[in-house]
Structure formats: C-alpha cells, structure tokens
JSON list of C-alpha atoms in Angstrom, two decimals:
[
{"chain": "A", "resi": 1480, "resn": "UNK", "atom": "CA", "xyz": [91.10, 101.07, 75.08]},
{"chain": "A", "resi": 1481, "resn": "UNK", "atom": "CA", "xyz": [92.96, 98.60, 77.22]},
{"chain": "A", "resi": 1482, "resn": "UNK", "atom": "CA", "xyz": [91.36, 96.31, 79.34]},
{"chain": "A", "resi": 1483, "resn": "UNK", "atom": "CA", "xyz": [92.51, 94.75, 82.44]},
{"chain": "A", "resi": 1484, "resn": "UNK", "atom": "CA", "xyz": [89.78, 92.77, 84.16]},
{"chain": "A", "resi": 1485, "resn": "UNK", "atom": "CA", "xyz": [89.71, 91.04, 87.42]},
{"chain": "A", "resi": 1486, "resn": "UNK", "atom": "CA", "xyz": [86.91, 88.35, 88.32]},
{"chain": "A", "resi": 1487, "resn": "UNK", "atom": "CA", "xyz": [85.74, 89.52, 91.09]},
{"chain": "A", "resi": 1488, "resn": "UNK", "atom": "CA", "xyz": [85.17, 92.81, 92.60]},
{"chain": "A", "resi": 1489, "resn": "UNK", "atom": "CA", "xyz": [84.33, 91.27, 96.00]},
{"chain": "A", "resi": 1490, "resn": "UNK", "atom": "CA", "xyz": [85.19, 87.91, 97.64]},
{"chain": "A", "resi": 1491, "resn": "UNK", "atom": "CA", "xyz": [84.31, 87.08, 100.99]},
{"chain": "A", "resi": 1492, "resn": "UNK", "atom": "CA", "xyz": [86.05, 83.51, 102.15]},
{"chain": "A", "resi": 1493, "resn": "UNK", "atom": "CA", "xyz": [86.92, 81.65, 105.29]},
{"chain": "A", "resi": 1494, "resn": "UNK", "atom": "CA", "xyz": [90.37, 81.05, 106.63]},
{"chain": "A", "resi": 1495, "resn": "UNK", "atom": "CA", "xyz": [91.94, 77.96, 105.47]},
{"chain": "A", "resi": 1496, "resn": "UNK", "atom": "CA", "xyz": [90.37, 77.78, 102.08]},
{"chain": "A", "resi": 1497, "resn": "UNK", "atom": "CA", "xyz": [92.50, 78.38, 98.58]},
{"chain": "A", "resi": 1498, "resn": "UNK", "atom": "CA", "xyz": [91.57, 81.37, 97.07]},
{"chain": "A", "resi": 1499, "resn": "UNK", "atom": "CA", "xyz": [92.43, 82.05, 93.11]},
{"chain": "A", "resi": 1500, "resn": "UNK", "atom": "CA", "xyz": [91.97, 85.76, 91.70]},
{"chain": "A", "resi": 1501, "resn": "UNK", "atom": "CA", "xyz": [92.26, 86.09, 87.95]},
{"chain": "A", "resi": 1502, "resn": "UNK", "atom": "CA", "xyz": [93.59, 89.07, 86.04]},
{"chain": "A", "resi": 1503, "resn": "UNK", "atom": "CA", "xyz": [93.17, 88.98, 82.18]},
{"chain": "A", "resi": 1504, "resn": "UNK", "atom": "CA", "xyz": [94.31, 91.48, 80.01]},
{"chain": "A", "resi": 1505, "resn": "UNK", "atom": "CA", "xyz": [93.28, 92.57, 75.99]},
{"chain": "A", "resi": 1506, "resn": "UNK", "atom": "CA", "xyz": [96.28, 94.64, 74.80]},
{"chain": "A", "resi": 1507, "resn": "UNK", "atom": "CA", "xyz": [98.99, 91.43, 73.96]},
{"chain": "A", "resi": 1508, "resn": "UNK", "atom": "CA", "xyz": [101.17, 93.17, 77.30]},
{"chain": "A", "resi": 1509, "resn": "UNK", "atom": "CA", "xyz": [104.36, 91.17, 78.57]},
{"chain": "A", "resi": 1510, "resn": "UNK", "atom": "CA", "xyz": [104.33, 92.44, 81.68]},
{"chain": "A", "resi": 1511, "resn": "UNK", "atom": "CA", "xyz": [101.65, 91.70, 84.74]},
{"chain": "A", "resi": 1512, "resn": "UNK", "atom": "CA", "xyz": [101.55, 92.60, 87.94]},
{"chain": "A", "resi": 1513, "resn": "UNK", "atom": "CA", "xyz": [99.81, 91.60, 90.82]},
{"chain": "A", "resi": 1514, "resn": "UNK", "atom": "CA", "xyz": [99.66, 94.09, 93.87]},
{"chain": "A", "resi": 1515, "resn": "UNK", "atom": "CA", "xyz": [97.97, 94.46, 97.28]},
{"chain": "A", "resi": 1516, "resn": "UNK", "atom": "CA", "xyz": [97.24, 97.62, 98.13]},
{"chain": "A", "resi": 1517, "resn": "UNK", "atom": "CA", "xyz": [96.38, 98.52, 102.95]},
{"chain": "A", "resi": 1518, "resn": "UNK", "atom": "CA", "xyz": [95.51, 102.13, 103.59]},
{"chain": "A", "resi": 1519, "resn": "UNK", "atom": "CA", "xyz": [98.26, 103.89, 104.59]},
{"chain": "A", "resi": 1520, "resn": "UNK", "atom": "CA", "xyz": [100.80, 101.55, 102.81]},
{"chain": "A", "resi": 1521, "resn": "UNK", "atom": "CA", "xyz": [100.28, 102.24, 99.30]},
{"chain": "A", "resi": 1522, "resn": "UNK", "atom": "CA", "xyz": [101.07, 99.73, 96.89]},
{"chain": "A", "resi": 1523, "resn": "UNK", "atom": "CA", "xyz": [102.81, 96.42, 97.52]},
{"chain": "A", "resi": 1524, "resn": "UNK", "atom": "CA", "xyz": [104.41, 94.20, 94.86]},
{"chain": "A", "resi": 1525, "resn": "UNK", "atom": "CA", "xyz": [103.23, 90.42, 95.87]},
{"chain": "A", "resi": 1526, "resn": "UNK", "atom": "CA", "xyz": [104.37, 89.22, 92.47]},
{"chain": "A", "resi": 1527, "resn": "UNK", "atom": "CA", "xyz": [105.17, 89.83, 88.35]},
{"chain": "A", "resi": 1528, "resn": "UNK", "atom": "CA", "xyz": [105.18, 87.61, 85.27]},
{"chain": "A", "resi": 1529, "resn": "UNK", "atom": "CA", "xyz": [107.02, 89.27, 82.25]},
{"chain": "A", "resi": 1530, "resn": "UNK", "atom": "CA", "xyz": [106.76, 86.44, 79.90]},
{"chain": "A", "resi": 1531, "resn": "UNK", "atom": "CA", "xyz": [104.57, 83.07, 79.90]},
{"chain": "A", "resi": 1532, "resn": "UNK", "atom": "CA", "xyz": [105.23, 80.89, 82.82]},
{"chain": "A", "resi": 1533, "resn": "UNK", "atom": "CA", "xyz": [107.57, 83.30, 83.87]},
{"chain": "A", "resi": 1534, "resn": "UNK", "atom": "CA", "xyz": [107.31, 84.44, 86.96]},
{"chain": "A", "resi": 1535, "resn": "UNK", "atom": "CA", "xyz": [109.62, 86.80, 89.92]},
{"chain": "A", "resi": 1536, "resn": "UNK", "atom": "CA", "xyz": [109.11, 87.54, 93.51]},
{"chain": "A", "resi": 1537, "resn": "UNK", "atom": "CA", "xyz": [108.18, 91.16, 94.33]},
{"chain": "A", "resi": 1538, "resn": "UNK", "atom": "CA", "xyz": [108.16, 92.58, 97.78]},
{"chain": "A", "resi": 1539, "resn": "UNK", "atom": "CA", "xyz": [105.71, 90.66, 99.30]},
{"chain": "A", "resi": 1540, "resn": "UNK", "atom": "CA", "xyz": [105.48, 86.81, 97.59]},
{"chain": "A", "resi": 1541, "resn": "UNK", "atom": "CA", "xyz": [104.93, 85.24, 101.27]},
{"chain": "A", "resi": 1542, "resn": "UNK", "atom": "CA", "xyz": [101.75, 83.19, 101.50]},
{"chain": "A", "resi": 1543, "resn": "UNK", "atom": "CA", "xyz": [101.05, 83.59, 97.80]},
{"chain": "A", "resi": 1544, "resn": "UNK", "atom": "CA", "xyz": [101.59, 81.77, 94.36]},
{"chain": "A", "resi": 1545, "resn": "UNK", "atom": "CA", "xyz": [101.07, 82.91, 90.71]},
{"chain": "A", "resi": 1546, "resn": "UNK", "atom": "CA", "xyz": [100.22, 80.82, 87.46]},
{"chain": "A", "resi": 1547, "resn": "UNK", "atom": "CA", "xyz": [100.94, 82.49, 84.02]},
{"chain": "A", "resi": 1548, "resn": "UNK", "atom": "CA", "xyz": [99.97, 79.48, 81.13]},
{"chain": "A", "resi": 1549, "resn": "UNK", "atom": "CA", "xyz": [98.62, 81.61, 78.98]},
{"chain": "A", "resi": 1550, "resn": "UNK", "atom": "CA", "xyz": [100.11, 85.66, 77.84]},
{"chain": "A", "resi": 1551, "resn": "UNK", "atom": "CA", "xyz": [96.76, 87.44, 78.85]},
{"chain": "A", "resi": 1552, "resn": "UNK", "atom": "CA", "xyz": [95.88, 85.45, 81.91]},
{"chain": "A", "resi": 1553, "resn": "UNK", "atom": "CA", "xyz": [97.79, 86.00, 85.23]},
{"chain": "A", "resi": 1554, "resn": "UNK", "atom": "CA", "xyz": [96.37, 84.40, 88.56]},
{"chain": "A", "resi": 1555, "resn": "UNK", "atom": "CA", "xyz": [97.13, 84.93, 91.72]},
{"chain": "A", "resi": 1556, "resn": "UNK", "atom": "CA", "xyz": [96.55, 82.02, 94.55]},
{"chain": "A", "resi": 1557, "resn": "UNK", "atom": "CA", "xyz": [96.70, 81.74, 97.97]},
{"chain": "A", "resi": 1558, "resn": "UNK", "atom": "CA", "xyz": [97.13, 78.36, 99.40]},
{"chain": "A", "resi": 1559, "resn": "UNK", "atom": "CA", "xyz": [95.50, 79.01, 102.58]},
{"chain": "A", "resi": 1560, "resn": "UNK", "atom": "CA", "xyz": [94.00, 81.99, 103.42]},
{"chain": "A", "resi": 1561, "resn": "UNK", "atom": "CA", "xyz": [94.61, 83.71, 106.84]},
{"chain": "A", "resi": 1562, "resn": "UNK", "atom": "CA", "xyz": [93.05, 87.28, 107.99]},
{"chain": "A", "resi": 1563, "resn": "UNK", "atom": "CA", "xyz": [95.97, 88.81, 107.33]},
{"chain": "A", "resi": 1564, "resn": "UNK", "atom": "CA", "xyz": [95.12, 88.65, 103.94]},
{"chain": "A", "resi": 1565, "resn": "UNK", "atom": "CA", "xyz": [92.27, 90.80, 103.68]},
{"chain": "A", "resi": 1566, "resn": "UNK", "atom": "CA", "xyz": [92.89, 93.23, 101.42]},
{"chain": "A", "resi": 1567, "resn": "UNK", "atom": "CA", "xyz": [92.40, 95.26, 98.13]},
{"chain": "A", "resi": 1568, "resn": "UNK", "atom": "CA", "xyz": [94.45, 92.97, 95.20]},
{"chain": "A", "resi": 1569, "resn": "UNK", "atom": "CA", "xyz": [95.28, 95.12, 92.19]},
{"chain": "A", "resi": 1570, "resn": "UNK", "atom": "CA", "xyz": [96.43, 93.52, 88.77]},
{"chain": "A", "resi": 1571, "resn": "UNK", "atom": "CA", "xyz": [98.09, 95.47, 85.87]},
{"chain": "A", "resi": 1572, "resn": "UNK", "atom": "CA", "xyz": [99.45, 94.71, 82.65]},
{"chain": "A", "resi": 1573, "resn": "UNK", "atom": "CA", "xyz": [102.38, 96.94, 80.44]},
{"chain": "A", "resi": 1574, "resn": "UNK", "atom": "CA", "xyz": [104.80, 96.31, 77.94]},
{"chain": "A", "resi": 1575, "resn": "UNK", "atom": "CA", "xyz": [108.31, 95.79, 79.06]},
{"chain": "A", "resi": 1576, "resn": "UNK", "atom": "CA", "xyz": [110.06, 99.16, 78.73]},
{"chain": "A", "resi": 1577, "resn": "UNK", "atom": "CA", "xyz": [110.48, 101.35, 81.34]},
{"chain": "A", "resi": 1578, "resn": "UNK", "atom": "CA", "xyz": [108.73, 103.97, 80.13]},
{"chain": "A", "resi": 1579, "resn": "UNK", "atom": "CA", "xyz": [105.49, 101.86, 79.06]},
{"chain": "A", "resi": 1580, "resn": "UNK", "atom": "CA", "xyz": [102.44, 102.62, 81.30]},
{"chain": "A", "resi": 1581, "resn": "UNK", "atom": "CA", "xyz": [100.76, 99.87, 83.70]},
{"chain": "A", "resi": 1582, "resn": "UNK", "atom": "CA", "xyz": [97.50, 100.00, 83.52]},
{"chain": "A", "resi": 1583, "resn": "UNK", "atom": "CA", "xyz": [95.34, 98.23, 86.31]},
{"chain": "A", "resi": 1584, "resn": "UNK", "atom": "CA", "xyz": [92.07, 96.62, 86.79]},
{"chain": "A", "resi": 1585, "resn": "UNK", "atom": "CA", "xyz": [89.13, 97.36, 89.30]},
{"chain": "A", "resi": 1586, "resn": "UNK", "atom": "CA", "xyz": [90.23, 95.58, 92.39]},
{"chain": "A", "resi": 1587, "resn": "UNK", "atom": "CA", "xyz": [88.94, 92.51, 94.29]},
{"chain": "A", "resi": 1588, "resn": "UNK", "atom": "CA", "xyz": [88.05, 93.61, 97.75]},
{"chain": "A", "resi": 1589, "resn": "UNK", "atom": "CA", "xyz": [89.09, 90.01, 99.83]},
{"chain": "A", "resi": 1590, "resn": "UNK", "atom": "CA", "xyz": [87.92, 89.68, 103.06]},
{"chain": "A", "resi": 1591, "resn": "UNK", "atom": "CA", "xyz": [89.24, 86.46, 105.15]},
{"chain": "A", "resi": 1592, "resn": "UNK", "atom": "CA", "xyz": [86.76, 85.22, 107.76]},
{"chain": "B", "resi": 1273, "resn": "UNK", "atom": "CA", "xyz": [117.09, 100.45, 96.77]},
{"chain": "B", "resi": 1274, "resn": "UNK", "atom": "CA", "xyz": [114.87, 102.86, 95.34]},
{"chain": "B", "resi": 1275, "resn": "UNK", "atom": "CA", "xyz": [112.10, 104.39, 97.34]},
{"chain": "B", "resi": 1276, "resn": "UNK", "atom": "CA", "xyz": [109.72, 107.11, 96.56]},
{"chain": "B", "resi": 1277, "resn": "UNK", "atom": "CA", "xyz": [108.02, 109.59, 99.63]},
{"chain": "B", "resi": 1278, "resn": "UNK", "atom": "CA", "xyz": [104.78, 110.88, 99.30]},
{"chain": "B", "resi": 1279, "resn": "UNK", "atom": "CA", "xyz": [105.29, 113.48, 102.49]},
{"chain": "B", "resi": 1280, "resn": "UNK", "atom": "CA", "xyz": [101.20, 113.83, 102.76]},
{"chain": "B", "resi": 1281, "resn": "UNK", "atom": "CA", "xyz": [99.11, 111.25, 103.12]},
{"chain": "B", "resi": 1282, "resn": "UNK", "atom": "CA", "xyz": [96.20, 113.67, 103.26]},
{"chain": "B", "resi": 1283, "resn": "UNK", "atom": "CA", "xyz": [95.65, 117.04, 101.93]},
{"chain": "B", "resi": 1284, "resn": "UNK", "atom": "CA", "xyz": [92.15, 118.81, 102.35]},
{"chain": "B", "resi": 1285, "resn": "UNK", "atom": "CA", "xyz": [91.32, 122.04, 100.11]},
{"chain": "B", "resi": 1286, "resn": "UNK", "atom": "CA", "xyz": [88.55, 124.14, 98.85]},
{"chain": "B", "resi": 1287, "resn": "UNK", "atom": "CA", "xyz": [87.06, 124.19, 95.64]},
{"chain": "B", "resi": 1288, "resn": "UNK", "atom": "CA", "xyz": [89.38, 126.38, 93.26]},
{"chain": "B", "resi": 1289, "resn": "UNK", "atom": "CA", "xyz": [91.96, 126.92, 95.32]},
{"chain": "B", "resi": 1290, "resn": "UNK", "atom": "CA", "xyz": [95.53, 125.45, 93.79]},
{"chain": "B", "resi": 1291, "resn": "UNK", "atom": "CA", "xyz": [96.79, 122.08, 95.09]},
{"chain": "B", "resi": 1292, "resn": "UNK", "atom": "CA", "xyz": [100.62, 121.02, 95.73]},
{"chain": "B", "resi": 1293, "resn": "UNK", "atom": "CA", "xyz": [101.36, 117.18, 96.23]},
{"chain": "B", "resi": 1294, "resn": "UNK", "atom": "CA", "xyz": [104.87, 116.56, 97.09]},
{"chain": "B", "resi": 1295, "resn": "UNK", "atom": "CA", "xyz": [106.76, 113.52, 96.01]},
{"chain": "B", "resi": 1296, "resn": "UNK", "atom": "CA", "xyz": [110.43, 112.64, 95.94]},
{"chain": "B", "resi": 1297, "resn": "UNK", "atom": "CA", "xyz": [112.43, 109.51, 95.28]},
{"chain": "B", "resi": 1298, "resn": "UNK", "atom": "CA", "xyz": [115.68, 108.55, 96.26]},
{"chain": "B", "resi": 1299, "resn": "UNK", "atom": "CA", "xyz": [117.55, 107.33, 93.24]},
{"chain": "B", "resi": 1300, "resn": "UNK", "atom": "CA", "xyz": [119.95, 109.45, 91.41]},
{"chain": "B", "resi": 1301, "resn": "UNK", "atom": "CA", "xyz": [120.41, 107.27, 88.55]},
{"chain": "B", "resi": 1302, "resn": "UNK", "atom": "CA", "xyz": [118.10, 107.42, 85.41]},
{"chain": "B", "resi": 1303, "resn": "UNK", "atom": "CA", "xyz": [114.52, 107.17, 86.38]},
{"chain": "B", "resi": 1304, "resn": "UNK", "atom": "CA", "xyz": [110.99, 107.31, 84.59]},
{"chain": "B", "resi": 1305, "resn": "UNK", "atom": "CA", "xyz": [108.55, 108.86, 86.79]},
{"chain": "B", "resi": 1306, "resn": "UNK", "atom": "CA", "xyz": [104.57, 108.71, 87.11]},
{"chain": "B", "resi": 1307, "resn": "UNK", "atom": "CA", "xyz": [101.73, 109.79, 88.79]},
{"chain": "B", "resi": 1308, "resn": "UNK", "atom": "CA", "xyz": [98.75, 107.70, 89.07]},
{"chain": "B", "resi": 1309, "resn": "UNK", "atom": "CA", "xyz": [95.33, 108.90, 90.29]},
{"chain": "B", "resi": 1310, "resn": "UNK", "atom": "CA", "xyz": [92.73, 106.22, 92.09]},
{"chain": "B", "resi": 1311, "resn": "UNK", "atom": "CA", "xyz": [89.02, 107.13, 92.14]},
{"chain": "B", "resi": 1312, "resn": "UNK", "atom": "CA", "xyz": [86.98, 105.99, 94.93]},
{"chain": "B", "resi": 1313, "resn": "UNK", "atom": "CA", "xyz": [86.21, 102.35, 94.46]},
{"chain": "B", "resi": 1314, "resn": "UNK", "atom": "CA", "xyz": [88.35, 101.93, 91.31]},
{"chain": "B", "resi": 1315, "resn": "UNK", "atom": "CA", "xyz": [92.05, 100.82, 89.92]},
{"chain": "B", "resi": 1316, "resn": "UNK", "atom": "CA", "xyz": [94.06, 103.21, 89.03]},
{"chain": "B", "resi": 1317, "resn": "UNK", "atom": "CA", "xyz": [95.36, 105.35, 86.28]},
{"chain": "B", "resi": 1318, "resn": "UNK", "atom": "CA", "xyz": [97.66, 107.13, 84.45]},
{"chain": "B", "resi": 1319, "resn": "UNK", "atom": "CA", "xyz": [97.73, 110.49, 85.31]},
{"chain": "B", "resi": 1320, "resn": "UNK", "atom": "CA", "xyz": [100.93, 111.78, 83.69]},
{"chain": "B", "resi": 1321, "resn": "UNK", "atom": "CA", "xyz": [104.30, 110.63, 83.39]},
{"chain": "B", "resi": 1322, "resn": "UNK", "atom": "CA", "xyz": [108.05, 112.36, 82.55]},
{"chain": "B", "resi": 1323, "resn": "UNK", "atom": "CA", "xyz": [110.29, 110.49, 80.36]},
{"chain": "B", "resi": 1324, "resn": "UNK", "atom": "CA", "xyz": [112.68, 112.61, 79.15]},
{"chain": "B", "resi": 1325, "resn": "UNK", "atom": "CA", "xyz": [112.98, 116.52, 77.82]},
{"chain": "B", "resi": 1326, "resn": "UNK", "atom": "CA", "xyz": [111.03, 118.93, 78.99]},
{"chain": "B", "resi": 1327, "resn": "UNK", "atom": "CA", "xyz": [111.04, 118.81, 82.56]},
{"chain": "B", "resi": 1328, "resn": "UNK", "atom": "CA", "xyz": [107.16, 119.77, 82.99]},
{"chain": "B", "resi": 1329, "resn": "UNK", "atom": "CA", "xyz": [104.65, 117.83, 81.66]},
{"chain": "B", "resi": 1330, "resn": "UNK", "atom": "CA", "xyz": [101.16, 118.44, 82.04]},
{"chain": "B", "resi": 1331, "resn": "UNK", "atom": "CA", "xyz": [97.57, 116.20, 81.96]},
{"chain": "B", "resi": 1332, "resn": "UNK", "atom": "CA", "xyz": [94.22, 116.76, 80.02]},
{"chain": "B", "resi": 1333, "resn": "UNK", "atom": "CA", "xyz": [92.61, 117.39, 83.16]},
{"chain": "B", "resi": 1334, "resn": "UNK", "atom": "CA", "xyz": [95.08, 120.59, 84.11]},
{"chain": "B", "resi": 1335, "resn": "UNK", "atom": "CA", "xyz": [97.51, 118.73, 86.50]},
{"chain": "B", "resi": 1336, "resn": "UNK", "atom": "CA", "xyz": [101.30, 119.29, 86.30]},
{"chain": "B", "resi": 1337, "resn": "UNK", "atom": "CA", "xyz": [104.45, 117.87, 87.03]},
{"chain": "B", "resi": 1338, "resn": "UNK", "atom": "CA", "xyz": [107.88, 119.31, 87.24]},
{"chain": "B", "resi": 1339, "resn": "UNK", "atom": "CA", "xyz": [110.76, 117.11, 87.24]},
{"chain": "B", "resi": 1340, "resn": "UNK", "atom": "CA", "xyz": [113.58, 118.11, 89.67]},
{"chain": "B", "resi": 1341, "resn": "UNK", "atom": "CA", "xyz": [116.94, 116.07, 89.19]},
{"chain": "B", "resi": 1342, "resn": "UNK", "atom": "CA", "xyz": [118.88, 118.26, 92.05]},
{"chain": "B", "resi": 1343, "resn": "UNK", "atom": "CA", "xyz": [116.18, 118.20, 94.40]},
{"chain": "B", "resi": 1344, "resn": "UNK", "atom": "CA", "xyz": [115.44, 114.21, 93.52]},
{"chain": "B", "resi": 1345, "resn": "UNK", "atom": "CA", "xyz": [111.44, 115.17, 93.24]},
{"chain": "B", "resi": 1346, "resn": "UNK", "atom": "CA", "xyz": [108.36, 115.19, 91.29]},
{"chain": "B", "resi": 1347, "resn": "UNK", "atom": "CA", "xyz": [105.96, 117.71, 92.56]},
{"chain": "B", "resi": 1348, "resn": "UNK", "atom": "CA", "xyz": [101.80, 117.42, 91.40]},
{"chain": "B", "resi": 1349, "resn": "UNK", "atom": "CA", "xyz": [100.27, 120.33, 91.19]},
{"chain": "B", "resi": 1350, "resn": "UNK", "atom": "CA", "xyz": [96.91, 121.98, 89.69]},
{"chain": "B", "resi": 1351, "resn": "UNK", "atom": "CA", "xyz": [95.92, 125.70, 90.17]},
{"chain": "B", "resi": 1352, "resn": "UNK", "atom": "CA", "xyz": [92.75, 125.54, 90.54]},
{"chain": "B", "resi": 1353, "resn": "UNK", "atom": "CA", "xyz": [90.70, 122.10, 91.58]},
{"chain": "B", "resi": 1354, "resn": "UNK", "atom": "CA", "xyz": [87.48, 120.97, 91.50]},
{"chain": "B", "resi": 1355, "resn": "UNK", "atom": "CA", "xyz": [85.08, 118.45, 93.48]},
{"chain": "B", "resi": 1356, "resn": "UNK", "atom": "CA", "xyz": [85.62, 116.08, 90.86]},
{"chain": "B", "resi": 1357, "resn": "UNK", "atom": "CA", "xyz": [89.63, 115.84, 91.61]},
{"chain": "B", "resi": 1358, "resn": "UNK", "atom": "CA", "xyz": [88.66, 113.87, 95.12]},
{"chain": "B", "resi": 1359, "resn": "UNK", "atom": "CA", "xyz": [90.60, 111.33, 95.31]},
{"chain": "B", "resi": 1360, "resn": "UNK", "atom": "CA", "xyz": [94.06, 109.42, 96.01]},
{"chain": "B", "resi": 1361, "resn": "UNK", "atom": "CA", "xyz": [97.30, 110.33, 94.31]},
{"chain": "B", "resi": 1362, "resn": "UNK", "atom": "CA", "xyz": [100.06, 107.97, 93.82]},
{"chain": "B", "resi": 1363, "resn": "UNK", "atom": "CA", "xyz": [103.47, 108.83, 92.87]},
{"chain": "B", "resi": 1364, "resn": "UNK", "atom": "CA", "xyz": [105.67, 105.98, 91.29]},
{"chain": "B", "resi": 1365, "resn": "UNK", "atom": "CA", "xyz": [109.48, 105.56, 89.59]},
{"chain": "B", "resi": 1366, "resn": "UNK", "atom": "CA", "xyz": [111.06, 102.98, 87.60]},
{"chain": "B", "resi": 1367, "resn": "UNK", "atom": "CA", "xyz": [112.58, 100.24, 89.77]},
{"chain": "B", "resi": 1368, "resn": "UNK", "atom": "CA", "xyz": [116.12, 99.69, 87.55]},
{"chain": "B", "resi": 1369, "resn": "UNK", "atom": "CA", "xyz": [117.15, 96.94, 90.30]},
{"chain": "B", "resi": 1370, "resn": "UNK", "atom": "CA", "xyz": [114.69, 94.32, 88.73]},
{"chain": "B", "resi": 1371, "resn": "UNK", "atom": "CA", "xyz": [116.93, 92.20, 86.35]},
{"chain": "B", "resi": 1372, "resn": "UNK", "atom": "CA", "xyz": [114.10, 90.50, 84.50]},
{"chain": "B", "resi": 1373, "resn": "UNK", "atom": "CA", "xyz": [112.02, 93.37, 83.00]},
{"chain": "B", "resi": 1374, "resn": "UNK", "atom": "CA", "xyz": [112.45, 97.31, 82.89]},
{"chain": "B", "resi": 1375, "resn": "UNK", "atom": "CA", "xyz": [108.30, 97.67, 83.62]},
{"chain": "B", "resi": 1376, "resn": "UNK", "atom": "CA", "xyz": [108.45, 97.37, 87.55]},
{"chain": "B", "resi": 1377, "resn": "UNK", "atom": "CA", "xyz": [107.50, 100.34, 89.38]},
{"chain": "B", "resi": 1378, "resn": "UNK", "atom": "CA", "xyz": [107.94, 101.55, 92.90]},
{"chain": "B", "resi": 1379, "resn": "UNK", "atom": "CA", "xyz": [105.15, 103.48, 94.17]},
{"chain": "B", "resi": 1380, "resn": "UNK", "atom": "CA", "xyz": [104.54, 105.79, 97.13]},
{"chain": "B", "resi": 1381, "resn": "UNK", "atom": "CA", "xyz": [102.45, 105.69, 99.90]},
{"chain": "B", "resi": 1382, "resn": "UNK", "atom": "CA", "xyz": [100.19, 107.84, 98.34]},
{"chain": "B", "resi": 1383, "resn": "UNK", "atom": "CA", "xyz": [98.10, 111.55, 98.97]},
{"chain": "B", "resi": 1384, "resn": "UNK", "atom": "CA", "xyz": [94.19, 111.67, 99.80]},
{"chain": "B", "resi": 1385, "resn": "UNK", "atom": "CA", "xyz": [93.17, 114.81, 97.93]},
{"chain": "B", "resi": 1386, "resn": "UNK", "atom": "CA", "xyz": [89.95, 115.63, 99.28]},
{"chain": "B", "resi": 1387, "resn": "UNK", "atom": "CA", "xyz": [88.04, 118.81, 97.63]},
{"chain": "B", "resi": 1388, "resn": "UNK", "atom": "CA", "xyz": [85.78, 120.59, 99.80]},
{"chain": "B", "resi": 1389, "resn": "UNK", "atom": "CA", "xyz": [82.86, 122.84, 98.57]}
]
C-alpha cells in the first residue's frame, strides 16, 4: 500500500514563529503536493515539487516556502506564522502522468495563536 | 483556466435511498477526471476515476460515475447508501495548464454527504 505520512496530526503554535510540516512518501512518486484545505473552499494548491529540488508555485505560495533535498521528503515552511494560517495542510504524492492517482496523507490540523 | 463546480456543498439523505452529486468542469479540451472521498478526520482518497473508454466507471463500494463530454460533467451517484458513506466528496480534473508536470489536479469545492438513519 502507499504511504504518505505527515508528522504531525496536530500543531498548535504562536504567531511569529517558523513552522516546518513534513510529508514523506514510500512509493518512489515524482510528484508532491502540498495543499491547504478551509471549509467551504475545498482544496487549495500552496505548492508542488515534481522532481528533487524542484519546485512550482500553485495557487496559493504567499507566506509559504517548500524544501525538496531528498525524492520522498517534501516540507512545507512558513517563515512566520500569522492566524490566517490556521488550517488543515494536506500532502500527496503521484507519479507524473495525468492519469496517475495522488494519494494524500492524514492532515496536520495548524492552529496559529 | 480550468475550474471544476461542485453545485452542493451539502446533501442530506436517508439510509438506502439513492444519492446524486453533481460536478462539472469547464474545460473542453482532454481531461482526466476523479472523485475523491474524505472521511471524517482523515486525507483523502481515491474514489474512482475516468480515463478514457467507457464513459461509466464504477467503485468497489457501489458508487458511479458517468462521464458527459457535451454537458462538460461528471455526475457521482450510488443507488442505495448507507451510514457508512457519511462523508465529503471531492470532485477533481487534470489541470493541462501546468507546464512542469501532467499530475496537478484542480479540485472542487466539494459535497458533505451526510446519511441519516
């Protein structure tokens, strides 16, 4: 089975501070994803990696960074947390057809204090 | 650019009655299209997903999905649901716009299904 796994399932931090979320992933995939994902907006690209420090802007890159050094690894940092942050974070991995699945990890519920 | 509508964002229904959630996406060019199915309190996964061919493809757990290219949608549907389908429905297409990989999806807002007793 594939595994995506996400360090945390819960992270409670303060504004101001750096905040890193890690995604890892078991199945060798080219492609990963980080999302954020507010009720009643569905899912919202922040950014994607589809190659080793490679790395593109999705819909949403403001106030966020990414870090892909190694192929199963995929982090997700943001330099100073604000409020407006607090959110659900979603991380998938696929290969890079079109027609390959994503398949996503458990969440990390962030809350910004 | 592409976009995809999810035109409920909730749907209550009774145990064993049939569900329809409604989904359609804007692109006319060649698109892959998915549905994805989030549990409470977990990620989410595949539910089913149309390629090519037939224009119906189905799930294990008795969902369906017609493809419509003149109508531009992708319809869920089951005809008979259970407690156990509670949850949120997300319908997604292939973003061709990204140069740099053909894996990026755009997803829609997505559908509460909640199953009553």
């Amino acid at each position: 089975d594939v595994k995506v796994t996400q360090s945390s399932r819960y992270l409670v931090k303060r504004t101001g501070e750096k905040v890193f979320l890690e995604c890892v992933q078991d199945m060798d995939h080219e492609n990963m994803f980080w999302y954020r994902q507010d009720p009643g907006l569905g899912l919202r690209l922040i950014y994607f990696s589809y190659d080793v420090k490679m790395k593109e802007k999705g819909d949403i890159p403001e106030g966020y960074s990414v870090s892909r050094e190694k192929k199963e690894r995929f982090s997700l940092i943001l330099e100073s947390a604000s409020t407006n942050q607090t959110s659900m974070y979603l991380c998938a991995s696929s290969g890079y057809r079109g027609t390959d699945t994503q398949y996503f990890g458990p969440g990390t519920r962030l809350t910004v204090l | 650019a592409q976009s995809v509508t999810q035109l409920d964002s909730q749907v209550p229904v009774f145990e064993e009655a049939p569900v329809e959630l409604r989904c359609n996406y804007s692109s006319s060019v060649s698109v892959y299209l998915f549905w994805y199915v989030q549990y409470p309190n977990q990620g989410l996964q595949l539910l089913l997903k149309y390629l090519s061919g037939s224009t119906l493809v189905e799930s294990i757990n008795g969902f369906e999905a017609e493809f419509n290219k003149s109508q531009t949608s992708f319809h869920l549907r089951k005809p008979s649901v259970h407690i156990s389908d509670t949850a949120e429905y997300f319908c997604a297409v292939t973003d061709p716009s990204y140069g740099g990989s053909q894996g990026n999806l755009i997803f829609g807002k997505g559908t509460k299904l909640s199953v009553k007793p």
